[in-house]
Amino acid sequence: MADQVVLLDFWPSPFGMRLRIALAEKGVQYEYKDEDLRNKSPLLLQSNPVHKKIPVLIHNGKAVSESLIAVQYIDEVWKDKAPLLPSDPHLRAHARFWADYVDKKMYEIGRKVWTTKGEEQDAAKKEFLECISVLEGELGDKPYFGGKTFGFVDVALIPFSSWLSVYEKFGNFSVEAEHPKFIAWVKRCLEKESVSKSIPDQQKVYDFVLEMRKKLGIE
């Protein structure tokens, strides 16, 4: 019996983009359901009753929540193509550490950049660029975070590139000016069809956030 795969997602979510990229890397066909987060579907609430959040991967009727857990699940189930995590236990732990670093830093700091002003925003910008600097240091001269091939940390981080225009325009700074090596990695990842077709255009995300700011009364 063919696998039945459904992805519950919301198009601008960098967390959902991770699953889209991982499934594309593996060549897995799936049904995409875009959620209205203000009016969550019964399927989402039933599939993720604890957090009630996207993304949720539903594989043959069984739900997997939390993006990094779901990406690891995808890597384990469809293990014959494009491995995302290395086979060596230490290298695997190393990749999980950096994916966890991305999880703990990028979204929250990035959100502060576009939702705050004045000193609070200045502090967020400084912290954001420091975070990029740390990641750039880990990347080093490697083409991808895991080495020669696109892998787990790249999948965890590259979705945030679709939000770069948001961070830069509202924060009034340029990532490329300060961290060209990081942007070179972004461009390298975007050459992959699994990435370019799985993440939205930066302008589309910027327009979405512009509307969000109006709704939140941040102008």
PDB file of N, CA and C in Angstrom, residues 72 122 139:
ATOM      1  N   GLN A  72      13.378  14.528  11.526  1.00  0.00           N
ATOM      2  CA  GLN A  72      14.116  13.304  11.860  1.00  0.00           C
ATOM      3  C   GLN A  72      13.286  12.061  11.512  1.00  0.00           C
ATOM      4  N   ASP A 122      17.118  47.682  18.946  1.00  0.00           N
ATOM      5  CA  ASP A 122      18.577  47.734  18.779  1.00  0.00           C
ATOM      6  C   ASP A 122      19.240  46.516  19.422  1.00  0.00           C
ATOM      7  N   LEU A 139      29.665  27.155  10.275  1.00  0.00           N
ATOM      8  CA  LEU A 139      29.707  26.792   8.856  1.00  0.00           C
ATOM      9  C   LEU A 139      31.149  26.747   8.353  1.00  0.00           C
TER      10      LEU A 139
END
